[in-house]
PDB file of C-alpha atoms in Angstrom:
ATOM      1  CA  UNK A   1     132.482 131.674 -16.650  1.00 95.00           C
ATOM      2  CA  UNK A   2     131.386 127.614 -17.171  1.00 97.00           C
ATOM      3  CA  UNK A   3     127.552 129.202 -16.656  1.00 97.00           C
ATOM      4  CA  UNK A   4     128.262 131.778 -20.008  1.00 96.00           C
ATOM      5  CA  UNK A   5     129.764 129.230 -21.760  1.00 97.00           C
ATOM      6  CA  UNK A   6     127.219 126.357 -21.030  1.00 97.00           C
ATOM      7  CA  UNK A   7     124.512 129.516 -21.920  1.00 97.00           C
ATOM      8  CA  UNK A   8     126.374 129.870 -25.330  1.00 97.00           C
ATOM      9  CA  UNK A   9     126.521 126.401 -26.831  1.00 97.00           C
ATOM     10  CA  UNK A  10     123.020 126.165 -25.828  1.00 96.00           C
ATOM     11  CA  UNK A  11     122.127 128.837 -28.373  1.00 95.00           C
ATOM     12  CA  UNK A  12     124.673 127.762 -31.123  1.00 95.00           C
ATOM     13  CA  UNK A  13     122.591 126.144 -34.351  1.00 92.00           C
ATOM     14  CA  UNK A  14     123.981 122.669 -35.368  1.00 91.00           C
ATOM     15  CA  UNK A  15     121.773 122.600 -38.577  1.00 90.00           C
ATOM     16  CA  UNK A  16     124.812 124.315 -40.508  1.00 89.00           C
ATOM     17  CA  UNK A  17     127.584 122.747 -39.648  1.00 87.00           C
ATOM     18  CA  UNK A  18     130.370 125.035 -41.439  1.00 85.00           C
ATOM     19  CA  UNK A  19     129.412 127.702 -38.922  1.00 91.00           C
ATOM     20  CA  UNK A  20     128.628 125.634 -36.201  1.00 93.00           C
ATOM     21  CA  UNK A  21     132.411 124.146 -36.432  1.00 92.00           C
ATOM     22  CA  UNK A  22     133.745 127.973 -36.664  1.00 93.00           C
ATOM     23  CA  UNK A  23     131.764 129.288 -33.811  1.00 95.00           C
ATOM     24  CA  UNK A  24     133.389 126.107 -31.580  1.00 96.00           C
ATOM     25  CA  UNK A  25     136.402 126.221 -32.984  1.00 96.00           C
ATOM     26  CA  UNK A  26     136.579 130.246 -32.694  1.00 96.00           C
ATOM     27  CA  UNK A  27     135.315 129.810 -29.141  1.00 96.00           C
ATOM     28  CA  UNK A  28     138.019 127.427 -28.119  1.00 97.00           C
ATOM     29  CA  UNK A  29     140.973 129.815 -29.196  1.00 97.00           C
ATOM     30  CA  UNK A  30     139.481 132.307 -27.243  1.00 96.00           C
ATOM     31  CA  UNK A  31     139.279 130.659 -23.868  1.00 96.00           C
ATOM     32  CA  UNK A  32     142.689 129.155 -24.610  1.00 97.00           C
ATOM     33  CA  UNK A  33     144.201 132.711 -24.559  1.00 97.00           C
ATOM     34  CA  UNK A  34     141.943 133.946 -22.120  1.00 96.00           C
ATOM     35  CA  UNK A  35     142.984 133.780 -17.856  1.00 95.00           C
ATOM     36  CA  UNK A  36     140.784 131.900 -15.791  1.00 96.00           C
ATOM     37  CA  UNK A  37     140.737 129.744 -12.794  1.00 96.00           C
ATOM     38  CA  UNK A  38     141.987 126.259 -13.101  1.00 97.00           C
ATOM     39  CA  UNK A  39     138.155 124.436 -11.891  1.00 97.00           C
ATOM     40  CA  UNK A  40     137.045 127.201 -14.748  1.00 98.00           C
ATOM     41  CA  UNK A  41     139.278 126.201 -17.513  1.00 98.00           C
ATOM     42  CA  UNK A  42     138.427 122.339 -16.721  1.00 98.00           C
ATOM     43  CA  UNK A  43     134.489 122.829 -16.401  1.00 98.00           C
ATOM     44  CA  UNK A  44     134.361 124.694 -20.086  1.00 98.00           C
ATOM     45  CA  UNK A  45     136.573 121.914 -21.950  1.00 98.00           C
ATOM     46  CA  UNK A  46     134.541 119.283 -20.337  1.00 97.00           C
ATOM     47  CA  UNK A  47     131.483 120.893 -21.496  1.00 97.00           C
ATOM     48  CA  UNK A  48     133.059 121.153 -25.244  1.00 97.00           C
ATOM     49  CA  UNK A  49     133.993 117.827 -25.790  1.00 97.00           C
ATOM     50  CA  UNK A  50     130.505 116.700 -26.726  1.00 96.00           C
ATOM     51  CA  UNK A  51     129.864 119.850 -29.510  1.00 96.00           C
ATOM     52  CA  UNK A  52     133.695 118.659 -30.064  1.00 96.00           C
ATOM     53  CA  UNK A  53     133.384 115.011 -30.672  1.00 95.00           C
ATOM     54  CA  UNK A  54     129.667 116.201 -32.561  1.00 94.00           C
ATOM     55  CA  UNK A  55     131.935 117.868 -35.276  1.00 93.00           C
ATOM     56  CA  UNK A  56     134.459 115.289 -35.582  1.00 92.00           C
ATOM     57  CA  UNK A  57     131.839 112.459 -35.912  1.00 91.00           C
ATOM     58  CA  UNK A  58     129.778 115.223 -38.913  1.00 90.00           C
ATOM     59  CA  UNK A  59     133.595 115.714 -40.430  1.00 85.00           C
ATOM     60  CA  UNK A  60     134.752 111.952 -40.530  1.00 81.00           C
ATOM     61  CA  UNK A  61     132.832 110.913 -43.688  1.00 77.00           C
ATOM     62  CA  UNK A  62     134.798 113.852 -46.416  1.00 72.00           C
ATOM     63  CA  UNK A  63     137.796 112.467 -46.091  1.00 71.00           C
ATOM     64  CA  UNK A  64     137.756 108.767 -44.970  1.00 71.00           C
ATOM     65  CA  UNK A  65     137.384 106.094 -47.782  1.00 70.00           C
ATOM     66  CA  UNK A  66     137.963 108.768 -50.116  1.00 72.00           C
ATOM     67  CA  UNK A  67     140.364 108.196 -53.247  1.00 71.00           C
ATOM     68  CA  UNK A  68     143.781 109.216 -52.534  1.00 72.00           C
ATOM     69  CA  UNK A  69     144.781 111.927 -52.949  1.00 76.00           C
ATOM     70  CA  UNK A  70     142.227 114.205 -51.470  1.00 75.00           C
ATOM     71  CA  UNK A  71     140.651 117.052 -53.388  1.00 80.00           C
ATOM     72  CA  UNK A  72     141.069 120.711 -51.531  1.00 83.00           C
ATOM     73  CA  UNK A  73     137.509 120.532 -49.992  1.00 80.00           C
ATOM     74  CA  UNK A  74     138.174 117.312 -48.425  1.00 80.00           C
ATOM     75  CA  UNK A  75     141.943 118.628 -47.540  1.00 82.00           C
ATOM     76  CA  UNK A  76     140.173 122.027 -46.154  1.00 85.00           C
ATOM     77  CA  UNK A  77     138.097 119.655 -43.589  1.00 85.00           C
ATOM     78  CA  UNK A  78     141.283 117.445 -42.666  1.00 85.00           C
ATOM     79  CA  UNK A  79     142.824 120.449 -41.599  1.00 88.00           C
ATOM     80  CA  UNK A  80     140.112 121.929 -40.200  1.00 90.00           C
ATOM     81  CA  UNK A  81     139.408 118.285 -37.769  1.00 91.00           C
ATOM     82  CA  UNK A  82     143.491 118.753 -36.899  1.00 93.00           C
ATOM     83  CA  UNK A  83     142.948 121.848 -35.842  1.00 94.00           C
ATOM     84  CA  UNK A  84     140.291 121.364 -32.904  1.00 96.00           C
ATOM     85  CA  UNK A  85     141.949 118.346 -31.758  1.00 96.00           C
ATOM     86  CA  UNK A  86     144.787 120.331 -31.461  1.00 96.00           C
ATOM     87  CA  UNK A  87     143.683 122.919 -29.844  1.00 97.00           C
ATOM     88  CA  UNK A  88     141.094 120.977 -27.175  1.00 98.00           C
ATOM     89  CA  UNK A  89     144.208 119.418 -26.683  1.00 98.00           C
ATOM     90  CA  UNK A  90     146.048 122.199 -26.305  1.00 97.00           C
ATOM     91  CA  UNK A  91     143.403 123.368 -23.224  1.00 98.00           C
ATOM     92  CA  UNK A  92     144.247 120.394 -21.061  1.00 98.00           C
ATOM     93  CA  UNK A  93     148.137 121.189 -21.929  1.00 98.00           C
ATOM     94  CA  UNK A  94     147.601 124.357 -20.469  1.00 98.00           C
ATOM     95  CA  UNK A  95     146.290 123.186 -17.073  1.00 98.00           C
ATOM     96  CA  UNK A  96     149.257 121.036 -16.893  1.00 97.00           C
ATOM     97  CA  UNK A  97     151.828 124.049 -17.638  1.00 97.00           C
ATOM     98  CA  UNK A  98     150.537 125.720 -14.804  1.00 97.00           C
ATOM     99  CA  UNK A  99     150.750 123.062 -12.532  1.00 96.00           C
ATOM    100  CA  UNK A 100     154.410 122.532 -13.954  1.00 95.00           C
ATOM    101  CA  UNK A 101     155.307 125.810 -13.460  1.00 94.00           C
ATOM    102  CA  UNK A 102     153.511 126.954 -10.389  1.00 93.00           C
ATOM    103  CA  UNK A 103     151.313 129.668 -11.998  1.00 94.00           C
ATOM    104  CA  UNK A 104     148.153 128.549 -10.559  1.00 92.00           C
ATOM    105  CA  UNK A 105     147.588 126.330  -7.813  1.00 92.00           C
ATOM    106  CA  UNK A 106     145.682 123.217  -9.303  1.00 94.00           C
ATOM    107  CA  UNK A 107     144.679 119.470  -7.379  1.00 95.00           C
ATOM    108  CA  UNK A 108     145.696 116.865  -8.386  1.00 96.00           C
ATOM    109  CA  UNK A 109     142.061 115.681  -9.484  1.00 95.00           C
ATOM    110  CA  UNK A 110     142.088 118.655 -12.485  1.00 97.00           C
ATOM    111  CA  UNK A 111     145.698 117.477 -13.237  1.00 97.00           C
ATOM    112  CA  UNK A 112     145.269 113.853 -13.557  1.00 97.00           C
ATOM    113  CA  UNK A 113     141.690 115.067 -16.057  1.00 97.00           C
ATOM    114  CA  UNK A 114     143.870 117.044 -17.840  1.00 98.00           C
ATOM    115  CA  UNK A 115     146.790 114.603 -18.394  1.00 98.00           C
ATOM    116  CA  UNK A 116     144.519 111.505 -19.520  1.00 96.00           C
ATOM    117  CA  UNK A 117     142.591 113.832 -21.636  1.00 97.00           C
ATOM    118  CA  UNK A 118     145.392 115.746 -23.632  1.00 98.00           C
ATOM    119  CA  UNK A 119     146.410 112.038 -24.837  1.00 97.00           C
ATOM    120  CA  UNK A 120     143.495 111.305 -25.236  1.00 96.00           C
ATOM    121  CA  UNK A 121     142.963 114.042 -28.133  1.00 97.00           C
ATOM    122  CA  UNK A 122     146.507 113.404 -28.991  1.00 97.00           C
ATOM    123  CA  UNK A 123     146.268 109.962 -29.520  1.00 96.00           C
ATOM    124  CA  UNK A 124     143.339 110.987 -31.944  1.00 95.00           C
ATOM    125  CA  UNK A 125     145.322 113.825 -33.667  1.00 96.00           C
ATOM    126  CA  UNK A 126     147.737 110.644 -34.767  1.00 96.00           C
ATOM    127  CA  UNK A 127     145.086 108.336 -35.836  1.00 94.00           C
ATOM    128  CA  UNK A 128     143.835 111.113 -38.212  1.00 92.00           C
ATOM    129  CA  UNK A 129     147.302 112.195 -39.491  1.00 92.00           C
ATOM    130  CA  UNK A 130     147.927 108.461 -40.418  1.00 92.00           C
ATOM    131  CA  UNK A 131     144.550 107.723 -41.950  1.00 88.00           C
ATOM    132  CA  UNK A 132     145.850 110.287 -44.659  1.00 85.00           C
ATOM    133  CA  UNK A 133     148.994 109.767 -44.554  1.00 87.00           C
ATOM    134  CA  UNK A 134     150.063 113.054 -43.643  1.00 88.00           C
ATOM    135  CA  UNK A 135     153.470 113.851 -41.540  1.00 89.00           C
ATOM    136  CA  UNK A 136     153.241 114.711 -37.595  1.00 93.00           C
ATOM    137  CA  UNK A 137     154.147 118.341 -36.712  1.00 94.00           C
ATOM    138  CA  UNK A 138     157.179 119.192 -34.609  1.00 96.00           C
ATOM    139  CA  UNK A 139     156.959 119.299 -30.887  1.00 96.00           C
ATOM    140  CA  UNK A 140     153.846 116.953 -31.224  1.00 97.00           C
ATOM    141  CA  UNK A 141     155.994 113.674 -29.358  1.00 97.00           C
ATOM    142  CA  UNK A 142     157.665 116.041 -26.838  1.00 97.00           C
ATOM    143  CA  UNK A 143     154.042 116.748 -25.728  1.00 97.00           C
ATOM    144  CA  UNK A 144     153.308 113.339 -25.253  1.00 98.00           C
ATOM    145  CA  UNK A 145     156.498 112.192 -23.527  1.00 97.00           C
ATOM    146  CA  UNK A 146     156.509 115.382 -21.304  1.00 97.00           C
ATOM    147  CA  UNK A 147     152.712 114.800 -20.617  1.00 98.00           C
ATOM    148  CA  UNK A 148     152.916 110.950 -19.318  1.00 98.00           C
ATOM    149  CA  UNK A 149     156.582 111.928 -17.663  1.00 97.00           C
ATOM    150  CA  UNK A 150     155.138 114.714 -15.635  1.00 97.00           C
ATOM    151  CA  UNK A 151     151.651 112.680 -14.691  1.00 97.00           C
ATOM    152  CA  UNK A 152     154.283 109.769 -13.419  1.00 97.00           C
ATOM    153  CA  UNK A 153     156.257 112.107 -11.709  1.00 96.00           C
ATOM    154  CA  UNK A 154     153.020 113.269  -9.678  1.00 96.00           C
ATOM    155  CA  UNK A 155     152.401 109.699  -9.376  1.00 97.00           C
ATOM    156  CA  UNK A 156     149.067 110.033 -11.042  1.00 97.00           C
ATOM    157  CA  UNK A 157     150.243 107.769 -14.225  1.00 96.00           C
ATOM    158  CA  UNK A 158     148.389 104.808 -12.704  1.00 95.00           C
ATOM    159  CA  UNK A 159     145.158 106.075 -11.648  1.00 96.00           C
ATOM    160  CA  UNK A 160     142.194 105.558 -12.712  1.00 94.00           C
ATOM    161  CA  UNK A 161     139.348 108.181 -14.301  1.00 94.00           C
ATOM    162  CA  UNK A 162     136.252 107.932 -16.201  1.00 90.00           C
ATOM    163  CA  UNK A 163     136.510 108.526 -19.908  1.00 89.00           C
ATOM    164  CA  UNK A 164     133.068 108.035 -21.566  1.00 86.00           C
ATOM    165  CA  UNK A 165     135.053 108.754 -24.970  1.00 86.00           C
ATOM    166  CA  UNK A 166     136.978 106.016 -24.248  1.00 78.00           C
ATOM    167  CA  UNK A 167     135.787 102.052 -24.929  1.00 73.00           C
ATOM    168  CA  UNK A 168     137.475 100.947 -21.178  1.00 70.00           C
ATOM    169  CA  UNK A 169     134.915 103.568 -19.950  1.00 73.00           C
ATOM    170  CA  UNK A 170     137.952 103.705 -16.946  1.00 85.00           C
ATOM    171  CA  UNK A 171     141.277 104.373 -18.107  1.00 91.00           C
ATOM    172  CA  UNK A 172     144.846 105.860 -16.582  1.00 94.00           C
ATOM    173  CA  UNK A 173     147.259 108.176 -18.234  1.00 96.00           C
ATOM    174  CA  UNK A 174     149.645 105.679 -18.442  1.00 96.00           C
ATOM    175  CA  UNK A 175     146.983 103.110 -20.628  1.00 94.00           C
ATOM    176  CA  UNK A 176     147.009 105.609 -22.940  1.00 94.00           C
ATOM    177  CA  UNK A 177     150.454 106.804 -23.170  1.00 97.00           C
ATOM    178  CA  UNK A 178     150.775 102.607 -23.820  1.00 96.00           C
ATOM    179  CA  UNK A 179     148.405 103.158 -26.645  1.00 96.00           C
ATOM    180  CA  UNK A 180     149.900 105.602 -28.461  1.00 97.00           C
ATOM    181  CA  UNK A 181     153.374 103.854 -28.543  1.00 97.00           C
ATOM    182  CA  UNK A 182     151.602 100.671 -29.639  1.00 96.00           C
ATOM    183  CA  UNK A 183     149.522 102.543 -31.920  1.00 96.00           C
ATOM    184  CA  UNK A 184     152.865 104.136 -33.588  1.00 96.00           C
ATOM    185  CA  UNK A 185     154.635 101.164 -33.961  1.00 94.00           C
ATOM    186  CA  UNK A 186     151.934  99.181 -36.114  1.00 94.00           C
ATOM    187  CA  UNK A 187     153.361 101.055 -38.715  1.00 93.00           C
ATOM    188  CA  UNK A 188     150.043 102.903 -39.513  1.00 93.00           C
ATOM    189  CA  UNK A 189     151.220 104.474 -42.323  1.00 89.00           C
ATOM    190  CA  UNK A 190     151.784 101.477 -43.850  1.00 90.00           C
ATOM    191  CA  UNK A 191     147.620 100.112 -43.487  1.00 89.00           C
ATOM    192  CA  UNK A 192     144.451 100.673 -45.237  1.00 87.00           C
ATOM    193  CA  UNK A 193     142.659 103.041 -43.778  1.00 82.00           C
ATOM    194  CA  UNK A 194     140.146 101.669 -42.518  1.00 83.00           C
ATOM    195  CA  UNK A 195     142.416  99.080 -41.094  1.00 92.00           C
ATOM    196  CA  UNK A 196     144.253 101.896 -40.004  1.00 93.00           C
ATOM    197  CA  UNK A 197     141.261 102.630 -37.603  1.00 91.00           C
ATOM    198  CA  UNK A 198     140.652  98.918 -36.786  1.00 93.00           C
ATOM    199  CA  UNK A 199     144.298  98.776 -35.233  1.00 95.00           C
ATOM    200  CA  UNK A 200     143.589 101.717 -33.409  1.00 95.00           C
ATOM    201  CA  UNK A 201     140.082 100.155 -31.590  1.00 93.00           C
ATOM    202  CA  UNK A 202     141.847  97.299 -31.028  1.00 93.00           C
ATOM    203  CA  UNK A 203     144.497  98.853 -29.146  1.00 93.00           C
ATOM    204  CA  UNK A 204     142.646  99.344 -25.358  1.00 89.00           C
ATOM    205  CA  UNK A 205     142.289  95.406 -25.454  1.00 90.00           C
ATOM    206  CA  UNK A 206     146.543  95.198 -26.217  1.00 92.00           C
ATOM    207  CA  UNK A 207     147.946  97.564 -23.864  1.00 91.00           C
ATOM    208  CA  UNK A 208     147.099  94.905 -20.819  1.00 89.00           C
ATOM    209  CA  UNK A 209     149.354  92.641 -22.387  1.00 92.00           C
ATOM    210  CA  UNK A 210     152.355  95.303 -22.404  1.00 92.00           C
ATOM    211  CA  UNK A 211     154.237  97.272 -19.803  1.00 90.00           C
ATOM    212  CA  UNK A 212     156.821 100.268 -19.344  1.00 92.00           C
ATOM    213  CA  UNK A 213     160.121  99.730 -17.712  1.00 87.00           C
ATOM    214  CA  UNK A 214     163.285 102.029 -17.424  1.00 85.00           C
ATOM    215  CA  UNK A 215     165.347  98.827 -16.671  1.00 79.00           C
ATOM    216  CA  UNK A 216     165.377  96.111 -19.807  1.00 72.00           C
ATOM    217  CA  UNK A 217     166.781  92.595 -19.097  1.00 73.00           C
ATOM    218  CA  UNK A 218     169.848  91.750 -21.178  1.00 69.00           C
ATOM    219  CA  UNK A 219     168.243  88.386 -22.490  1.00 72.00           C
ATOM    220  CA  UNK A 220     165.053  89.766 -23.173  1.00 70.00           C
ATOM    221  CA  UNK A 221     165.712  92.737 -24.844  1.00 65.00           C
ATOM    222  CA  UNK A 222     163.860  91.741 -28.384  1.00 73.00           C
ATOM    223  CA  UNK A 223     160.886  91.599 -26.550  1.00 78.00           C
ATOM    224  CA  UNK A 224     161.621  95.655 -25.873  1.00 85.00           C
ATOM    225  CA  UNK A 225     161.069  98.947 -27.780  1.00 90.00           C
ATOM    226  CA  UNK A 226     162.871 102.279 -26.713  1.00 90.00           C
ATOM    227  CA  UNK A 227     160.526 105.609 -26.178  1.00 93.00           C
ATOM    228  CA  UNK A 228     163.027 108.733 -24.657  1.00 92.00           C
ATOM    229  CA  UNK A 229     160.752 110.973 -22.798  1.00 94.00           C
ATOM    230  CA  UNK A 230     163.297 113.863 -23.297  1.00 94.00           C
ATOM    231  CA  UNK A 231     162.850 113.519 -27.497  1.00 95.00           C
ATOM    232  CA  UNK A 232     160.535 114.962 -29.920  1.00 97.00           C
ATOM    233  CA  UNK A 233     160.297 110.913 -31.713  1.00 96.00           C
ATOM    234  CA  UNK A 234     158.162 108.331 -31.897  1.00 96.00           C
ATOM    235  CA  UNK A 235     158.995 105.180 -30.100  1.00 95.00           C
ATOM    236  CA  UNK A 236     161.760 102.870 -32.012  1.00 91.00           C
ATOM    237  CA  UNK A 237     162.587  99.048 -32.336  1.00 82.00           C
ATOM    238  CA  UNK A 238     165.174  98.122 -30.448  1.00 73.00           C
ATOM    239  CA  UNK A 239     168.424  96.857 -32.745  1.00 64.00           C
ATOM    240  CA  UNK A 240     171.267  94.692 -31.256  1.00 55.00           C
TER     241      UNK A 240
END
């Protein structure tokens, strides 16, 4: 219950961090493989992502602007950061499999939350991977096709929600399905890290000047790049 949880990150201790990130990262596994009403699941990830975005903040400084390549502690805490985005992501992803799949009846409010959000921590999980250069795991791009193709579907890719996480403050599951493509196609792999993460801010002020289309114009088409929603790959340039 939202009141048990709120009750137990209360009492958690954030002077030692190693156990503080355990005990979170612990707790989300649990309610991800635990039954509970939709408004339930929704109220207890919304109450994690500050403790969440608390760790990731404490985390940052072992392995950014470190010398390449990383000793194991630094590679331990890497994995460790990929591992709670992953699986706060992987909360919101549930909501949205239910809805998909009719296993629990759920508005359209906690569906649109869940879709902006699951990019949202995806879009992260990227940033990260490129800022050590590491490869993306399988099935990762098929989430976040299927995500922004199921929100459209609903017809809740446009909307607007708050997202204090985010710099727009008010942003729609299709800005940031725009961002990640954008994001992915700067080549990040290529960049400095910290320019790495300078590309990445930047990106909210881009996506405005970009939009998504099924239907390219013949004489425009190197102003296009090519995302399929039904792949597990990044988007690509387009080639004559």
């Amino acid at each position: 219950h939202p009141r048990k949880v709120k009750k137990w990150l209360a009492e958690l201790k954030r002077a030692n961090m190693g156990d503080f990130t355990r005990q979170i990262y612990n707790g989300l596994m649990q309610l991800n493989r635990q039954s509970m009403p939709p408004k339930y699941r929704l109220e207890n990830l919304e109450q994690l992502r500050e403790p969440v975005r608390h760790i990731f903040n404490q985390l940052h400084k072992h392995f950014i602007n470190r010398t390449l390549p990383l000793p194991e502690k630094s590679l331990k805490i890497i994995t460790l950061n990929q591992a709670v985005l992953n699986e706060i992501a992987t909360g919101y992803k549930i909501l949205i499999f239910e809805a998909a799949n009719d296993l629990n009846k759920i508005d359209n409010k906690i569906l649109l939350i869940a879709c902006e959000r699951a990019l949202h921590y995806y879009a992260e999980y990227l940033l990260k991977a490129s800022q050590i250069y590491s490869h993306i795991p399988n099935g990762l791009w098929w989430d976040i096709h299927r995500i922004f193709a199921y929100a459209e579907s609903k017809k809740l890719h446009s909307k607007k929600i708050k997202d204090s996480e985010h710099s727009l403050k008010s942003v729609c599951v299709e800005d940031y399905y725009k961002l990640i493509l954008l994001f992915s196609l700067s080549r990040p792999n290529a960049l400095r890290q910290s320019d790495t993460e300078r590309v990445f801010m930047a990106m909210p002020e881009w996506i405005k000047y970009t939009k998504l289309s099924s239907h390219p114009e013949a004489n425009q088409l190197n102003q296009y790049f090519c995302a399929k929603l039904d792949s597990d790959m990044p988007p690509h340039y387009l080639s004559n």
